[in-house]
mmCIF file of C-alpha atoms in Angstrom:
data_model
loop_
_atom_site.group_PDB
_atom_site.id
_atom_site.type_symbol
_atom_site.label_atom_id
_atom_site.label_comp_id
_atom_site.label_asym_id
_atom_site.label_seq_id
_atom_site.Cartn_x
_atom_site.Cartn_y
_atom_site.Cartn_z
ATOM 1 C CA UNK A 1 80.425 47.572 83.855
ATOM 2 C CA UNK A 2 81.393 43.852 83.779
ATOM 3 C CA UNK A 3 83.415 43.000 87.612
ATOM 4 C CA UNK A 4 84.790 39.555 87.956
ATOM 5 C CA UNK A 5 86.660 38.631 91.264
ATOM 6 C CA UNK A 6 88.614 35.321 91.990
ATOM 7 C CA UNK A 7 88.494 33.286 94.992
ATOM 8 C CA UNK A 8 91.644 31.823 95.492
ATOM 9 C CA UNK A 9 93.938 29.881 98.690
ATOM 10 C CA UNK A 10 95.267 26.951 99.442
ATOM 11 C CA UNK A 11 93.518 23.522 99.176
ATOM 12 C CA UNK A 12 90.758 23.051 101.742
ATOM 13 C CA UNK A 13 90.655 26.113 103.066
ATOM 14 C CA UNK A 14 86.829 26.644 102.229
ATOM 15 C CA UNK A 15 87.272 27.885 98.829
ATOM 16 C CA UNK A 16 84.467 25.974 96.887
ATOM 17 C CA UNK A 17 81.740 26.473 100.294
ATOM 18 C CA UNK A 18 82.251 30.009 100.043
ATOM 19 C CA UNK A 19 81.561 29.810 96.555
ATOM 20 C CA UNK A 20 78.554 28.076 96.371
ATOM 21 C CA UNK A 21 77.329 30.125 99.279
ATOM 22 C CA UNK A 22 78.113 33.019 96.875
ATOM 23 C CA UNK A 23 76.467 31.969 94.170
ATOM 24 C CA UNK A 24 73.629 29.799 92.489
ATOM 25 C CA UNK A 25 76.168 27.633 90.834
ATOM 26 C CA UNK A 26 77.454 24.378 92.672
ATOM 27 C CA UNK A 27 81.306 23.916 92.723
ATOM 28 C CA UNK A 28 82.625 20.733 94.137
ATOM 29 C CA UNK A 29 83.771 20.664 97.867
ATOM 30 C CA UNK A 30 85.521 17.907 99.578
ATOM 31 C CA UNK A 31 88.226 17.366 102.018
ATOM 32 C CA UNK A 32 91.032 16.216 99.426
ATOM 33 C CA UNK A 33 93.367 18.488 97.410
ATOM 34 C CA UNK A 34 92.322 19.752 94.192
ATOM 35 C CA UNK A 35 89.164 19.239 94.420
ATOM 36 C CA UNK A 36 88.685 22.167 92.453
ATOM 37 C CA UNK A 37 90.395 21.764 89.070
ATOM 38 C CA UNK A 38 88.877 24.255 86.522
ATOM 39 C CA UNK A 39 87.557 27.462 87.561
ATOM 40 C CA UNK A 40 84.195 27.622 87.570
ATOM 41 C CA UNK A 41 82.198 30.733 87.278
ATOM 42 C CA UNK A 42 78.973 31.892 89.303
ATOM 43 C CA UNK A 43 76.996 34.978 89.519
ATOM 44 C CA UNK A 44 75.867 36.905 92.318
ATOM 45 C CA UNK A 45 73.862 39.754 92.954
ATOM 46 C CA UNK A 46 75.175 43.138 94.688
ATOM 47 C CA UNK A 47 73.224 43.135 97.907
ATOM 48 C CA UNK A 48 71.249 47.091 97.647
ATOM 49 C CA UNK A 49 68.451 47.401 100.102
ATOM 50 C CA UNK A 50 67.801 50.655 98.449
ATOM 51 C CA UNK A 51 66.141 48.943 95.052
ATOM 52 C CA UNK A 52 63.506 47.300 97.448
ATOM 53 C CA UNK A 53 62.571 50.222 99.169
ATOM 54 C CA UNK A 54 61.980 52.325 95.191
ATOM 55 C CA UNK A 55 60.207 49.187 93.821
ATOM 56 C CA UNK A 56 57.649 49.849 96.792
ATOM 57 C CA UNK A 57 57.048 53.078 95.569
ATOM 58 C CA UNK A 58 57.450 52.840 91.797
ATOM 59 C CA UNK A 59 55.472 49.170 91.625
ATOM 60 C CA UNK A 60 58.284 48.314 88.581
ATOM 61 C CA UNK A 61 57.619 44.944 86.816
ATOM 62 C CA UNK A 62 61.107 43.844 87.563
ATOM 63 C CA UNK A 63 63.852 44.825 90.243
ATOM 64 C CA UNK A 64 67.321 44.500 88.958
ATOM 65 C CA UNK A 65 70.441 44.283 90.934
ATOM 66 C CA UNK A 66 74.055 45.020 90.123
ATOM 67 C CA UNK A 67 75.898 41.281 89.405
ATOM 68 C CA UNK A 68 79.408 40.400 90.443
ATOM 69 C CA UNK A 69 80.909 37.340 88.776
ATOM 70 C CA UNK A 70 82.776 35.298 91.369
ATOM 71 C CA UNK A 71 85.145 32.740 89.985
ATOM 72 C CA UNK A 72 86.369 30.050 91.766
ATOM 73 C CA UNK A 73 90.068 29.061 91.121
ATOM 74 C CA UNK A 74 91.878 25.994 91.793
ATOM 75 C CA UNK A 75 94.217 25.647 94.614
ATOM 76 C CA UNK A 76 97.672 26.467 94.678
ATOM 77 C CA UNK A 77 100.606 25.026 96.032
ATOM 78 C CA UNK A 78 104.480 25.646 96.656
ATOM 79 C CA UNK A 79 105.762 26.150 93.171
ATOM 80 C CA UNK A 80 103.511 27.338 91.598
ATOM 81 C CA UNK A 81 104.859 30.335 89.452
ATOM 82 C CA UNK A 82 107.051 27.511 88.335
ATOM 83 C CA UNK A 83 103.988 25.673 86.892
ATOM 84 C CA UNK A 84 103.877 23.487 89.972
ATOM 85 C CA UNK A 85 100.626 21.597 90.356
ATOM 86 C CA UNK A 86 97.996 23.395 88.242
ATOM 87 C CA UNK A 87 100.590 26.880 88.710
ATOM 88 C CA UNK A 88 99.795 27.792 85.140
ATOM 89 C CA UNK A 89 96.407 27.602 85.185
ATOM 90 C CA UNK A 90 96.070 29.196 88.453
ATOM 91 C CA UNK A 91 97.989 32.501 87.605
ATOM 92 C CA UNK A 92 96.370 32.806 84.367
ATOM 93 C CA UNK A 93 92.559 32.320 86.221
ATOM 94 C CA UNK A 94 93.611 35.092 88.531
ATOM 95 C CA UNK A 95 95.438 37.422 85.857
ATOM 96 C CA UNK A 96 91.520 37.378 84.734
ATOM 97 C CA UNK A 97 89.984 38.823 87.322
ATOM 98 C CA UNK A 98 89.905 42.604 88.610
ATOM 99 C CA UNK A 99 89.873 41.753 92.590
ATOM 100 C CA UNK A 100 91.481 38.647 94.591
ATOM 101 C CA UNK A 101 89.507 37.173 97.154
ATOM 102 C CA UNK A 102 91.908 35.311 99.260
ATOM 103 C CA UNK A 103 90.911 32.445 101.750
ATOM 104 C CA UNK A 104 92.981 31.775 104.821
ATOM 105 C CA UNK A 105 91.685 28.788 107.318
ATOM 106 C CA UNK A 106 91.433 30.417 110.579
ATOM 107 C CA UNK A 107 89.763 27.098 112.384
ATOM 108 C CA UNK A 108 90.746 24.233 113.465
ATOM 109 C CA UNK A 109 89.363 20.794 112.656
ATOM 110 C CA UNK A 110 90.990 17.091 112.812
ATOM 111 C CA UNK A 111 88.523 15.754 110.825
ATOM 112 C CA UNK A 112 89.645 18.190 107.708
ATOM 113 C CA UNK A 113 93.021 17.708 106.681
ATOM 114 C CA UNK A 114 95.420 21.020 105.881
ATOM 115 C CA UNK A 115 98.032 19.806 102.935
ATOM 116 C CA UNK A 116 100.802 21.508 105.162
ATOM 117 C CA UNK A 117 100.053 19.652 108.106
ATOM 118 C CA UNK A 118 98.757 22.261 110.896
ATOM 119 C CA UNK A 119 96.629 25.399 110.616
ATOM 120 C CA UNK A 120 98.717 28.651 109.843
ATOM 121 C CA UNK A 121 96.853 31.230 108.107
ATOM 122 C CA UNK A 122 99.882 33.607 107.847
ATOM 123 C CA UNK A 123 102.196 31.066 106.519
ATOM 124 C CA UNK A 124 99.044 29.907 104.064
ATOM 125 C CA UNK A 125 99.018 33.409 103.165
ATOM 126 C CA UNK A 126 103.011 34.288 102.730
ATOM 127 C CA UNK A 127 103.180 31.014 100.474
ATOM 128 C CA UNK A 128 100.562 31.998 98.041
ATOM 129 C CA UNK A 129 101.438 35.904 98.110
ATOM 130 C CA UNK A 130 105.248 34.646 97.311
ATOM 131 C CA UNK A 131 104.118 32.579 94.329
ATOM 132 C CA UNK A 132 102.567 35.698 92.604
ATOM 133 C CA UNK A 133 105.353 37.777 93.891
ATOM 134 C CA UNK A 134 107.885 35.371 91.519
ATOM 135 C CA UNK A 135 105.839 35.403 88.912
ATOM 136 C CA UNK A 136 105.733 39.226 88.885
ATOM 137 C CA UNK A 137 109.539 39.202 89.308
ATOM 138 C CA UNK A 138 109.862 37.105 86.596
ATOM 139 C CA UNK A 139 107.542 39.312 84.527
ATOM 140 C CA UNK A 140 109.461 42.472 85.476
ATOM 141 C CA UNK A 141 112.797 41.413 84.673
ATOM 142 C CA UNK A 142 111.996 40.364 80.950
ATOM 143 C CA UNK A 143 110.613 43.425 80.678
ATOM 144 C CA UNK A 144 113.327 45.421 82.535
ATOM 145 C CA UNK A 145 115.991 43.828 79.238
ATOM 146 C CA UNK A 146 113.753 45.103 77.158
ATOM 147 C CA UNK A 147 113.269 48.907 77.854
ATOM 148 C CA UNK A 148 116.540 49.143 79.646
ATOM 149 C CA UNK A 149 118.679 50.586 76.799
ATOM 150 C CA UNK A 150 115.859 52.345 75.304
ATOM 151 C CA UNK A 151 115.615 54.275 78.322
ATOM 152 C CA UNK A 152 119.611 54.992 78.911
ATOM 153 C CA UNK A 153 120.451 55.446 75.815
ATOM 154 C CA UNK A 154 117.607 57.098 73.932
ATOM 155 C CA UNK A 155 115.434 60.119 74.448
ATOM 156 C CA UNK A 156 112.542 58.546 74.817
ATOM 157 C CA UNK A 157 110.577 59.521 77.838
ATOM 158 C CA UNK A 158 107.960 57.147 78.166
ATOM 159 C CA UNK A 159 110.566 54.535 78.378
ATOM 160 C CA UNK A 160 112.757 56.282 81.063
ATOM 161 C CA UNK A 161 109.303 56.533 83.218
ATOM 162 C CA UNK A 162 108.561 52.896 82.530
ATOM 163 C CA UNK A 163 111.920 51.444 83.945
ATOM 164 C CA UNK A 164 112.444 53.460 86.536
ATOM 165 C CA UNK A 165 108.917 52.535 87.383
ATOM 166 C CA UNK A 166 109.764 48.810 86.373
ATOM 167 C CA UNK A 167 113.146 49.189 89.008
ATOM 168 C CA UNK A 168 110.874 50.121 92.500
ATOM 169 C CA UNK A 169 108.532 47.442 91.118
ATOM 170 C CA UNK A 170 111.209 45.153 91.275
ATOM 171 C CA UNK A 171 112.797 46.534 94.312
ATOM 172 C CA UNK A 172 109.741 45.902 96.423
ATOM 173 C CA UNK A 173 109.597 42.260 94.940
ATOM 174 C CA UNK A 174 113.124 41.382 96.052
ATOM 175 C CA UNK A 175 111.988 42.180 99.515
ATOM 176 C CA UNK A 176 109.262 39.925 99.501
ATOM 177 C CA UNK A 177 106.500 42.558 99.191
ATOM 178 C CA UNK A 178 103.219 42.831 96.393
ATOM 179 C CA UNK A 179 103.758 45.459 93.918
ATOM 180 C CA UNK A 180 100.789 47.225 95.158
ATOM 181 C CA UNK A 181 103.037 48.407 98.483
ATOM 182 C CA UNK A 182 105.071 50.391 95.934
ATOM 183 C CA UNK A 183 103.625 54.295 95.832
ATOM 184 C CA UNK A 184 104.812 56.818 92.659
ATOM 185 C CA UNK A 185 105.402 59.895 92.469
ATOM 186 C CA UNK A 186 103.673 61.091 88.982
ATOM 187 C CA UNK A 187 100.775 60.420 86.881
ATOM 188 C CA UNK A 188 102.934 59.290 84.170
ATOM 189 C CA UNK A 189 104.691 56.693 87.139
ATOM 190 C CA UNK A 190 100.770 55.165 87.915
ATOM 191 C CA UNK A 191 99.728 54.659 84.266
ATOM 192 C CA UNK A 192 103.085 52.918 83.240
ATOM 193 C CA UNK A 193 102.480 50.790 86.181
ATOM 194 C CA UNK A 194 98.996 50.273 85.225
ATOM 195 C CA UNK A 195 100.410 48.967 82.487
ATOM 196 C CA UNK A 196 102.444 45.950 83.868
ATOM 197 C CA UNK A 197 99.513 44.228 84.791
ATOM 198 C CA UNK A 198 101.507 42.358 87.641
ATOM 199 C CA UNK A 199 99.242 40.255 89.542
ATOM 200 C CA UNK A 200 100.401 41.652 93.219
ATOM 201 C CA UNK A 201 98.837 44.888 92.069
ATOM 202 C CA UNK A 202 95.287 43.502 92.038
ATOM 203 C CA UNK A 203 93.490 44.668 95.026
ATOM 204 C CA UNK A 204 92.897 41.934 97.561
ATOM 205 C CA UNK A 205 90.654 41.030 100.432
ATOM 206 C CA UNK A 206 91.946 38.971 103.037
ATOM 207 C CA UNK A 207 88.605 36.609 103.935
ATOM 208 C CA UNK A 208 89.512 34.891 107.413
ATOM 209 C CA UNK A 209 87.201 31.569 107.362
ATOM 210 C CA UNK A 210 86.714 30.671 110.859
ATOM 211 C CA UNK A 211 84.408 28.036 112.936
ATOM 212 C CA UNK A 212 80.880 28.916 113.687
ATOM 213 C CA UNK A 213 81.827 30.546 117.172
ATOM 214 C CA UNK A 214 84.077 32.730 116.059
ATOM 215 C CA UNK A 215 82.248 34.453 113.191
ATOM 216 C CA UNK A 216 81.040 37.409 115.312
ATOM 217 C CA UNK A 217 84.262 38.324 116.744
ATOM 218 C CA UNK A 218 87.195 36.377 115.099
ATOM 219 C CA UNK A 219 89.860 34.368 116.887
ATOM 220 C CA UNK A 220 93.719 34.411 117.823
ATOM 221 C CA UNK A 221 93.971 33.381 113.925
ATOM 222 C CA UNK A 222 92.309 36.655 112.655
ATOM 223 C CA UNK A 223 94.402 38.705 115.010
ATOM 224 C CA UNK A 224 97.731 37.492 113.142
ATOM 225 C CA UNK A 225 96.028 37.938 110.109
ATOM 226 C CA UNK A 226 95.300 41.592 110.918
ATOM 227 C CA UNK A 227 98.527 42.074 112.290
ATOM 228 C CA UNK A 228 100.379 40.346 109.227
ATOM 229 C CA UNK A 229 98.893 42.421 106.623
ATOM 230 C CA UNK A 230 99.145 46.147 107.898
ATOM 231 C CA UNK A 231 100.488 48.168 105.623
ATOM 232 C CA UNK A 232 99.662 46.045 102.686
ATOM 233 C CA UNK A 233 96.664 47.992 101.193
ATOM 234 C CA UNK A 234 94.665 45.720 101.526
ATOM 235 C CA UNK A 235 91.216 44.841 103.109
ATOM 236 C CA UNK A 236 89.717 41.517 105.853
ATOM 237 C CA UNK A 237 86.577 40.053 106.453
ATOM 238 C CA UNK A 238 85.756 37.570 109.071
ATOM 239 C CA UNK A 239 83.232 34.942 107.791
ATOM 240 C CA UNK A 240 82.177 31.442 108.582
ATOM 241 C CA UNK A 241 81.640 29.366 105.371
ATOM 242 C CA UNK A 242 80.064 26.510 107.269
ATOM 243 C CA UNK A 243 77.865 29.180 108.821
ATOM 244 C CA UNK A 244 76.927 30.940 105.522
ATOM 245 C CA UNK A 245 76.007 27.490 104.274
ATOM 246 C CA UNK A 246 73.377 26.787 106.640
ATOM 247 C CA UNK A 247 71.613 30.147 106.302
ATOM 248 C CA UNK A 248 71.244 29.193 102.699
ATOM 249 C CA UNK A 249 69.875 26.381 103.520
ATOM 250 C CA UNK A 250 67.009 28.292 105.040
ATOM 251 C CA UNK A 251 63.962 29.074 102.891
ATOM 252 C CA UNK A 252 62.624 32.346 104.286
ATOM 253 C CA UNK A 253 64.054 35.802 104.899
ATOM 254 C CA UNK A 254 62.817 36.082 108.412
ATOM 255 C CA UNK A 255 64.572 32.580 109.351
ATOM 256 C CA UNK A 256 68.361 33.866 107.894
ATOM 257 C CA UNK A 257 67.130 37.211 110.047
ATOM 258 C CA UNK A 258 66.603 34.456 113.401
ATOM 259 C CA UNK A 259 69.583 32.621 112.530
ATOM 260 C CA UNK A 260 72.284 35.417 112.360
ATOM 261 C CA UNK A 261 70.673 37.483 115.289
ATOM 262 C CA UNK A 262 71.551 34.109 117.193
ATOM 263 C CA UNK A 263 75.382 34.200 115.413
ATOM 264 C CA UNK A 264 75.135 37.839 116.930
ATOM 265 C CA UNK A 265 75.505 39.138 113.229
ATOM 266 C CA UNK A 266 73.648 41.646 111.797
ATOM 267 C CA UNK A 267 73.910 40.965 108.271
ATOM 268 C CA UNK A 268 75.027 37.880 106.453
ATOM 269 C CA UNK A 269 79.045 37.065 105.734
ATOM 270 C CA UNK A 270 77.993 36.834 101.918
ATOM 271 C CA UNK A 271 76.286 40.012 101.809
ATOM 272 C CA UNK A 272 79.158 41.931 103.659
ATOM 273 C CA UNK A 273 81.689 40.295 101.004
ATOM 274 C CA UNK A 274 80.036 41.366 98.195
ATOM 275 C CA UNK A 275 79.972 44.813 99.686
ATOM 276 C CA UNK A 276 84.030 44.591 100.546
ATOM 277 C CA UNK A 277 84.611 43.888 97.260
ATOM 278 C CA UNK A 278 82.556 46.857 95.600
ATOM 279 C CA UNK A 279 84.699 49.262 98.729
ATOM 280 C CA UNK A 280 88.076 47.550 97.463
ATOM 281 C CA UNK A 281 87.577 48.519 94.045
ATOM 282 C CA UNK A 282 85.957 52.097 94.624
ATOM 283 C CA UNK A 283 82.638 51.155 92.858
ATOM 284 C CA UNK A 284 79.079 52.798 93.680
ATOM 285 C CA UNK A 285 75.677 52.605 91.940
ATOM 286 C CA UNK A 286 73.686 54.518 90.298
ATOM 287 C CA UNK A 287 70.032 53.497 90.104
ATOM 288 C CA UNK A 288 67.652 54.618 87.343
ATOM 289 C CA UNK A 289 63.471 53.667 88.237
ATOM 290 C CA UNK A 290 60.717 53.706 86.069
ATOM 291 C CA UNK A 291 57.133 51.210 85.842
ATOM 292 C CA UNK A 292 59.199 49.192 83.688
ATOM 293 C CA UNK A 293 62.624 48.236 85.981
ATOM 294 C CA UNK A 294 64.258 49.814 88.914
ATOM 295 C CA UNK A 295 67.756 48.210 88.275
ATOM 296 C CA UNK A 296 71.140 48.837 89.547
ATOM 297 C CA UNK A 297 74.199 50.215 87.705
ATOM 298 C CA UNK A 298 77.590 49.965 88.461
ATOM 299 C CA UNK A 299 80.308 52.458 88.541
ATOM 300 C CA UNK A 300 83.935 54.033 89.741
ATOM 301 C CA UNK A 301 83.853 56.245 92.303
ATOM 302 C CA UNK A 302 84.595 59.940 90.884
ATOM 303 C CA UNK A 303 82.995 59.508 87.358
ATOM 304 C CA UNK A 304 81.472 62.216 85.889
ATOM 305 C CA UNK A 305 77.658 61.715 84.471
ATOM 306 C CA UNK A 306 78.661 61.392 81.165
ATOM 307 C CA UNK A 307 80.931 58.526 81.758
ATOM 308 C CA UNK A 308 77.736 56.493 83.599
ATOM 309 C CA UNK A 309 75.146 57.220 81.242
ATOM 310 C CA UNK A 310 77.882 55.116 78.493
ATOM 311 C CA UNK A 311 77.353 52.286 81.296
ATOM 312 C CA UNK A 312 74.191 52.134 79.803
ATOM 313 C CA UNK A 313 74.678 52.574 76.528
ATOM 314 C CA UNK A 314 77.617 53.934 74.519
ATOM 315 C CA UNK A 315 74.952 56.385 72.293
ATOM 316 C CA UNK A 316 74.027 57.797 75.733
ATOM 317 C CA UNK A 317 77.617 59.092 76.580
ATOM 318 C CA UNK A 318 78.525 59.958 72.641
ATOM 319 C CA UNK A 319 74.876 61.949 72.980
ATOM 320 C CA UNK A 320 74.987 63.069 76.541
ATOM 321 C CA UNK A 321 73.083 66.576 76.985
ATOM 322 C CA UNK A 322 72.161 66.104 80.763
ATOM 323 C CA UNK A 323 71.269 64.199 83.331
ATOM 324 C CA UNK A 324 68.652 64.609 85.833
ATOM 325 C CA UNK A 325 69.431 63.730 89.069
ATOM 326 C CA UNK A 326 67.210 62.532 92.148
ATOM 327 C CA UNK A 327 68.509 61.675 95.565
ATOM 328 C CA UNK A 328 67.827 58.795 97.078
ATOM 329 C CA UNK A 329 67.032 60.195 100.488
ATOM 330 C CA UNK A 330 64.668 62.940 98.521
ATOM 331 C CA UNK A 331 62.851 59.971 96.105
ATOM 332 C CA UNK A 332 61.752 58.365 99.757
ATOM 333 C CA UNK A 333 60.906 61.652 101.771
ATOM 334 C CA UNK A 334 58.550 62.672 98.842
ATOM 335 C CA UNK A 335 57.449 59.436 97.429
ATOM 336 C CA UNK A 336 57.202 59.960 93.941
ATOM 337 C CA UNK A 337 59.489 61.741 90.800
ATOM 338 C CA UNK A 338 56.331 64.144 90.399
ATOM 339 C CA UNK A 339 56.481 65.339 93.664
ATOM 340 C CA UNK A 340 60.525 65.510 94.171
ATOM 341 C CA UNK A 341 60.297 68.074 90.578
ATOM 342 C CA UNK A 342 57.045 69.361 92.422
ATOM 343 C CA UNK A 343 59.352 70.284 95.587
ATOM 344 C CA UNK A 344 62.340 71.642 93.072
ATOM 345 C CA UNK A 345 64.225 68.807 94.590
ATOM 346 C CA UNK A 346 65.276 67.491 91.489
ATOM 347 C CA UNK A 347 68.661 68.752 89.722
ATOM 348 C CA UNK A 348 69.994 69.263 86.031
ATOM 349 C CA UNK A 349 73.353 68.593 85.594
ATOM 350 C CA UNK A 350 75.811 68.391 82.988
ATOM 351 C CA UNK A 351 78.504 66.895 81.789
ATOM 352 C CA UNK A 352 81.060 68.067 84.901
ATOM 353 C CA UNK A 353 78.645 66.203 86.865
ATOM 354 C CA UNK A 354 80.227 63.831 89.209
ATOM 355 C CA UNK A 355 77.595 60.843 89.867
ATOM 356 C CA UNK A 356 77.038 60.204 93.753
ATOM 357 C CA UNK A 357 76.222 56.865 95.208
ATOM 358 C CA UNK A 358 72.788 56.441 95.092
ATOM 359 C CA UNK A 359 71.855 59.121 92.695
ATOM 360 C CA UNK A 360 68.695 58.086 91.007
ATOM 361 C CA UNK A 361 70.063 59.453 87.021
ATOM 362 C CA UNK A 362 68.133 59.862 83.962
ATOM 363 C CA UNK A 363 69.720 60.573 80.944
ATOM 364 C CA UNK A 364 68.734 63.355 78.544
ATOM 365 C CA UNK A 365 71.040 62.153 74.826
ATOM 366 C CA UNK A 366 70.542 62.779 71.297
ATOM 367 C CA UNK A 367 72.553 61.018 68.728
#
């Protein structure tokens, strides 16, 4: 399944380093406002230690990872939702995408100037989170005129659920909060709200870009952060963009090992994004392994097997008879798929089957 999340903030907040450290593509970075004018799009593998560890067992001709796309949008200013600066293009980039990635500058540097004059990363974040928040008011209420005597004065249901779902949406937006703060009560409530596609409902991840010291254990400015965005429902990561820079920089996997074990980081800011992002949205993997690949798939968390075997193909789900089903853990112990069926460790399922992270699958169809 195809996952596309936006990197968005303010102007010069780190944006475009975070992006290239990301991915292969190069965005422009440079310490003037708008810099980044068009989104540009980059690709990035889903960091799975697991796939190595198969491939030394199954000898595949090619490993495959799960890919994110990572888009990075232009910067926003005050005004925004009004079509301010490049407002337009901004909300439609992010309307795009199924996660936000949110930059707040948490460091401070003279030399790299801050378009509101001094380094806030709560007020960065309240101006940005109020732009989408009028622009989802503004959606709401044209759509509040427009079911609004269908639902009092008709008998249709659908339409009641929708407004009254439409009225705490709009409710919560008065006060200054994202629509996904608002909880419902129903099924019926979460698929009619589903259905708004407001842009405060995208799940977001606070990333806190600090200096170089701070990268193991944050800063006063990651502390507001934290503090700023409880009960939001949403996620942070501390990472250092300047730092994630220079380990790409570095050609081998034992000097990015040296380098972050002097950061006093165990795994690389990039790497623990990625792997924010795939928690955010409640996706896992599946992996299937044969001579030919050992590749990645991607998933929601809770599917059932016959939903994942149409990530595949759609003739696998319309054909689905079963699924056979290795462990991870199991596929290591006993090396092989021979000997896991050899040690009955190896499980038929069908289609009630709910797929577990990790679950080596292959599918049994006929179509």
């Amino acid at each position: 399944m195809a996952l596309k999340a936006g990197i968005v903030g303010l102007p010069n907040v780190g944006k475009s380093t975070l992006f290239n450290c990301l991915s292969s593509a190069k965005a422009q970075a440079a310490n003037f406002p708008f810099c980044t004018i068009d989104a540009q799009m980059g690709q990035v593998s889903v960091p799975d230690e697991r796939l190595t560890k198969l491939a030394e067992l199954v000898h595949p001709g090619r490993i495959v990872p799960a890919v994110c796309d990572i888009v990075d949008i232009a910067g926003l200013v005050k005004g925004a939702s009004q079509g301010e600066g490049l407002g337009n293009q901004f909300l439609a980039n992010i309307r795009e995408c199924d996660a936000i990635i949110h930059v707040l500058r948490c460091f401070d540097d003279p030399n790299i100037v801050h378009v509101d004059g001094s380094v806030d990363p709560v007020r960065d974040k309240e101006i940005i989170d109020a732009e989408l928040q009028l622009k989802d008011l503004e959606t709401v209420e044209n759509r509040i005129k427009k079911v609004e005597k269908q639902a009092k004065v008709g008998g249709d249901k659908a339409a009641k659920t929708e407004y009254e779902v439409l009225l705490k949406f709009r409710d919560a937006l008065n006060q200054g909060l994202s629509a996904r703060t608002v909880t419902f009560d129903t099924e019926e409530e979460e698929e009619a709200a589903k259905n708004q596609f407001l842009l405060t409902t995208k799940p977001v991840l606070y990333v806190c870009n600090v200096d170089d010291t701070s990268a193991a254990e944050g800063n006063a400015f990651t502390k507001a952060v934290a503090e700023a965005i409880q009960g939001e429902n949403a996620e942070m990561l501390i990472i250092s963009a300047q730092t994630e820079a220079d380990i790409a920089e570095l050609e081998t996997y034992e000097e990015k090992q040296m380098f972050l074990e002097d950061m006093g980081l165990s795994e690389s800011g990039c790497n623990r994004l990625i792997k924010a992002i795939y928690h955010l949205l409640t996706l896992q993997t599946f992996i299937t392994a044969g001579e030919m690949e050992v590749k990645a798939w991607t998933f929601r968390r809770g599917w059932k097997a016959p939903q994942c075997a149409g990530v595949i193909h759609t003739d696998f789900e319309k054909g689905f008879i079963r699924a056979e089903v290795i462990k991870y853990d199991d596929y290591i112990k006993y090396g092989s798929e021979s000997a896991v069926r050899d040690a009955g460790k190896m499980s038929v399922e069908g289609k009630e089957y709910e797929v577990q992270d990790g679950d080596i699958m292959h599918f049994r169809f006929n179509v």
